[in-house]
Tab-separated table of C-alpha atoms in Angstrom:
chain	number	residue	atom	x	y	z
M	1	UNK	CA	-77.812	-155.128	15.282
M	2	UNK	CA	-78.790	-155.774	18.718
M	3	UNK	CA	-77.041	-152.530	19.606
M	4	UNK	CA	-79.284	-150.609	17.210
M	5	UNK	CA	-82.272	-152.408	18.532
M	6	UNK	CA	-81.261	-151.597	22.081
M	7	UNK	CA	-80.594	-148.034	21.092
M	8	UNK	CA	-84.018	-147.843	19.370
M	9	UNK	CA	-85.692	-149.328	22.436
M	10	UNK	CA	-83.882	-146.902	24.694
M	11	UNK	CA	-84.780	-144.032	22.356
M	12	UNK	CA	-88.432	-145.147	22.274
M	13	UNK	CA	-88.556	-145.487	26.045
M	14	UNK	CA	-86.876	-142.120	26.489
M	15	UNK	CA	-89.364	-140.597	24.014
M	16	UNK	CA	-92.305	-142.124	25.900
M	17	UNK	CA	-90.975	-140.761	29.172
M	18	UNK	CA	-90.418	-137.336	27.649
M	19	UNK	CA	-93.906	-137.431	26.117
M	20	UNK	CA	-95.442	-138.391	29.464
M	21	UNK	CA	-93.372	-135.751	31.228
M	22	UNK	CA	-94.376	-133.139	28.602
M	23	UNK	CA	-98.010	-134.221	28.811
M	24	UNK	CA	-97.970	-134.052	32.610
M	25	UNK	CA	-96.187	-130.706	32.523
M	26	UNK	CA	-98.572	-129.320	29.866
M	27	UNK	CA	-101.601	-130.592	31.831
M	28	UNK	CA	-100.263	-128.962	34.985
M	29	UNK	CA	-99.600	-125.700	33.118
M	30	UNK	CA	-103.092	-125.814	31.539
M	31	UNK	CA	-104.622	-126.400	34.984
M	32	UNK	CA	-102.626	-123.443	36.373
M	33	UNK	CA	-103.673	-121.329	33.380
M	34	UNK	CA	-107.303	-122.449	33.745
M	35	UNK	CA	-107.218	-121.654	37.479
M	36	UNK	CA	-105.645	-118.237	36.795
M	37	UNK	CA	-108.227	-117.461	34.082
M	38	UNK	CA	-111.074	-118.587	36.384
M	39	UNK	CA	-109.706	-116.433	39.194
M	40	UNK	CA	-109.434	-113.432	36.853
M	41	UNK	CA	-112.939	-114.044	35.492
M	42	UNK	CA	-114.337	-114.282	39.033
M	43	UNK	CA	-112.516	-111.096	39.955
M	44	UNK	CA	-113.848	-109.388	36.817
M	45	UNK	CA	-117.384	-110.614	37.558
M	46	UNK	CA	-117.123	-109.251	41.103
M	47	UNK	CA	-115.779	-105.882	39.940
M	48	UNK	CA	-118.400	-105.625	37.168
M	49	UNK	CA	-121.199	-106.529	39.605
M	50	UNK	CA	-119.839	-103.979	42.063
M	51	UNK	CA	-119.696	-101.324	39.331
M	52	UNK	CA	-123.242	-102.172	38.215
M	53	UNK	CA	-124.487	-101.876	41.802
M	54	UNK	CA	-122.709	-98.536	42.216
M	55	UNK	CA	-124.182	-97.174	38.984
M	56	UNK	CA	-127.634	-98.509	39.926
M	57	UNK	CA	-127.419	-96.821	43.323
M	58	UNK	CA	-126.293	-93.562	41.711
M	59	UNK	CA	-129.211	-93.710	39.252
M	60	UNK	CA	-131.642	-94.475	42.073
M	61	UNK	CA	-130.337	-91.490	44.021
M	62	UNK	CA	-130.691	-89.247	40.954
M	63	UNK	CA	-134.209	-90.534	40.358
M	64	UNK	CA	-135.114	-89.880	43.982
M	65	UNK	CA	-133.748	-86.358	43.830
M	66	UNK	CA	-135.676	-85.740	40.598
M	67	UNK	CA	-138.791	-87.724	41.508
M	68	UNK	CA	-139.503	-86.198	44.908
M	69	UNK	CA	-139.800	-82.547	43.765
M	70	UNK	CA	-141.843	-83.564	40.735
M	71	UNK	CA	-144.229	-85.606	42.874
M	72	UNK	CA	-144.467	-82.783	45.399
M	73	UNK	CA	-145.396	-80.305	42.655
M	74	UNK	CA	-147.820	-82.794	41.164
M	75	UNK	CA	-149.599	-83.267	44.501
M	76	UNK	CA	-149.715	-79.510	45.039
M	77	UNK	CA	-151.168	-79.049	41.551
M	78	UNK	CA	-153.736	-81.798	42.030
M	79	UNK	CA	-154.715	-80.387	45.415
M	80	UNK	CA	-155.138	-76.936	43.867
M	81	UNK	CA	-157.310	-78.375	41.088
M	82	UNK	CA	-159.393	-80.282	43.646
M	83	UNK	CA	-159.918	-77.083	45.649
M	84	UNK	CA	-160.963	-75.183	42.519
M	85	UNK	CA	-163.401	-77.962	41.583
M	86	UNK	CA	-164.838	-77.998	45.098
M	87	UNK	CA	-165.254	-74.212	44.949
M	88	UNK	CA	-166.973	-74.405	41.571
M	89	UNK	CA	-169.311	-77.133	42.789
M	90	UNK	CA	-170.113	-75.113	45.914
M	91	UNK	CA	-170.740	-71.943	43.895
M	92	UNK	CA	-172.962	-73.836	41.446
M	93	UNK	CA	-174.900	-75.397	44.317
M	94	UNK	CA	-175.382	-71.976	45.935
M	95	UNK	CA	-176.497	-70.419	42.608
M	96	UNK	CA	-178.980	-73.225	41.931
M	97	UNK	CA	-180.386	-72.886	45.452
M	98	UNK	CA	-180.857	-69.161	44.851
M	99	UNK	CA	-182.647	-69.907	41.573
M	100	UNK	CA	-184.821	-72.522	43.283
M	101	UNK	CA	-185.744	-70.036	46.009
M	102	UNK	CA	-186.625	-67.479	43.326
M	103	UNK	CA	-188.739	-70.023	41.438
M	104	UNK	CA	-190.574	-70.967	44.635
M	105	UNK	CA	-191.197	-67.281	45.398
M	106	UNK	CA	-192.509	-66.772	41.833
M	107	UNK	CA	-194.793	-69.797	42.179
M	108	UNK	CA	-196.183	-68.368	45.398
M	109	UNK	CA	-196.694	-64.983	43.731
M	110	UNK	CA	-198.413	-66.710	40.805
M	111	UNK	CA	-200.680	-68.576	43.190
M	112	UNK	CA	-201.610	-65.289	44.894
M	113	UNK	CA	-202.224	-63.603	41.529
M	114	UNK	CA	-204.334	-66.524	40.334
M	115	UNK	CA	-206.421	-66.297	43.476
M	116	UNK	CA	-206.880	-62.545	42.998
M	117	UNK	CA	-207.535	-62.641	39.235
M	118	UNK	CA	-210.145	-65.317	39.214
M	119	UNK	CA	-208.162	-68.483	39.154
M	120	UNK	CA	-206.865	-68.837	35.670
M	121	UNK	CA	-207.913	-66.007	33.351
M	122	UNK	CA	-205.778	-66.081	30.195
M	123	UNK	CA	-205.477	-63.233	27.675
M	124	UNK	CA	-204.896	-64.620	24.174
M	125	UNK	CA	-203.867	-62.535	21.142
M	126	UNK	CA	-205.669	-63.083	17.860
M	127	UNK	CA	-203.875	-64.489	14.818
M	128	UNK	CA	-204.184	-64.022	11.073
M	129	UNK	CA	-207.002	-61.605	10.150
M	130	UNK	CA	-207.788	-61.138	13.839
M	131	UNK	CA	-204.325	-59.718	14.593
M	132	UNK	CA	-204.653	-56.860	17.071
M	133	UNK	CA	-207.695	-58.538	18.632
M	134	UNK	CA	-207.445	-60.030	22.103
M	135	UNK	CA	-209.616	-62.641	23.748
M	136	UNK	CA	-210.101	-63.361	27.402
M	137	UNK	CA	-210.336	-67.029	28.193
M	138	UNK	CA	-212.182	-67.713	31.395
M	139	UNK	CA	-211.508	-70.815	33.451
M	140	UNK	CA	-213.734	-73.861	32.983
M	141	UNK	CA	-215.141	-73.314	36.446
M	142	UNK	CA	-216.495	-69.848	35.512
M	143	UNK	CA	-220.233	-69.461	35.990
M	144	UNK	CA	-222.778	-66.625	36.108
M	145	UNK	CA	-220.854	-64.688	33.419
M	146	UNK	CA	-222.181	-61.116	32.891
M	147	UNK	CA	-220.736	-58.175	30.962
M	148	UNK	CA	-221.075	-54.512	32.006
M	149	UNK	CA	-220.053	-51.189	30.613
M	150	UNK	CA	-218.062	-49.184	33.164
M	151	UNK	CA	-218.303	-45.425	33.627
M	152	UNK	CA	-214.975	-44.996	31.803
M	153	UNK	CA	-216.463	-46.972	28.906
M	154	UNK	CA	-214.456	-50.149	29.610
M	155	UNK	CA	-216.118	-53.485	29.188
M	156	UNK	CA	-216.194	-55.448	32.418
M	157	UNK	CA	-216.840	-59.166	32.730
M	158	UNK	CA	-218.270	-60.501	35.971
M	159	UNK	CA	-218.148	-64.212	36.776
M	160	UNK	CA	-217.879	-66.572	39.694
M	161	UNK	CA	-215.283	-69.323	40.050
M	162	UNK	CA	-215.834	-72.431	42.061
């Protein structure tokens, strides 16, 4: 029996050694595998990053080639619109100045006519039953009002304005 016991002990010890050797060998192989996987992952990350950078640069170049002509045309268009607006503003300003000059000339003519016609005589048409009848309204400053019959049978009104 001691032979079986010795054989069992030897078998157990041999099994422990084989288990330790297997465990050590498996650990070493797992570490090698882990290192190889890490190296491959790092390599993949580098190649993917490089590919992403290349694609990004290509897209940026395409955008630049598309963006620059579009921006150039946009600036040309905006400049053209600004020139048209400036021209319209200038033309409007010139037209309004012409109208203002004409209004000032008309006011001067009106002032001359008022001074020659007795300073504010107004001819008013009649309304209602008096349609076709006209009235002459003299200014408030009229004094010494006299009426005369002219040689051509027109009625004349003489007055003085202050």
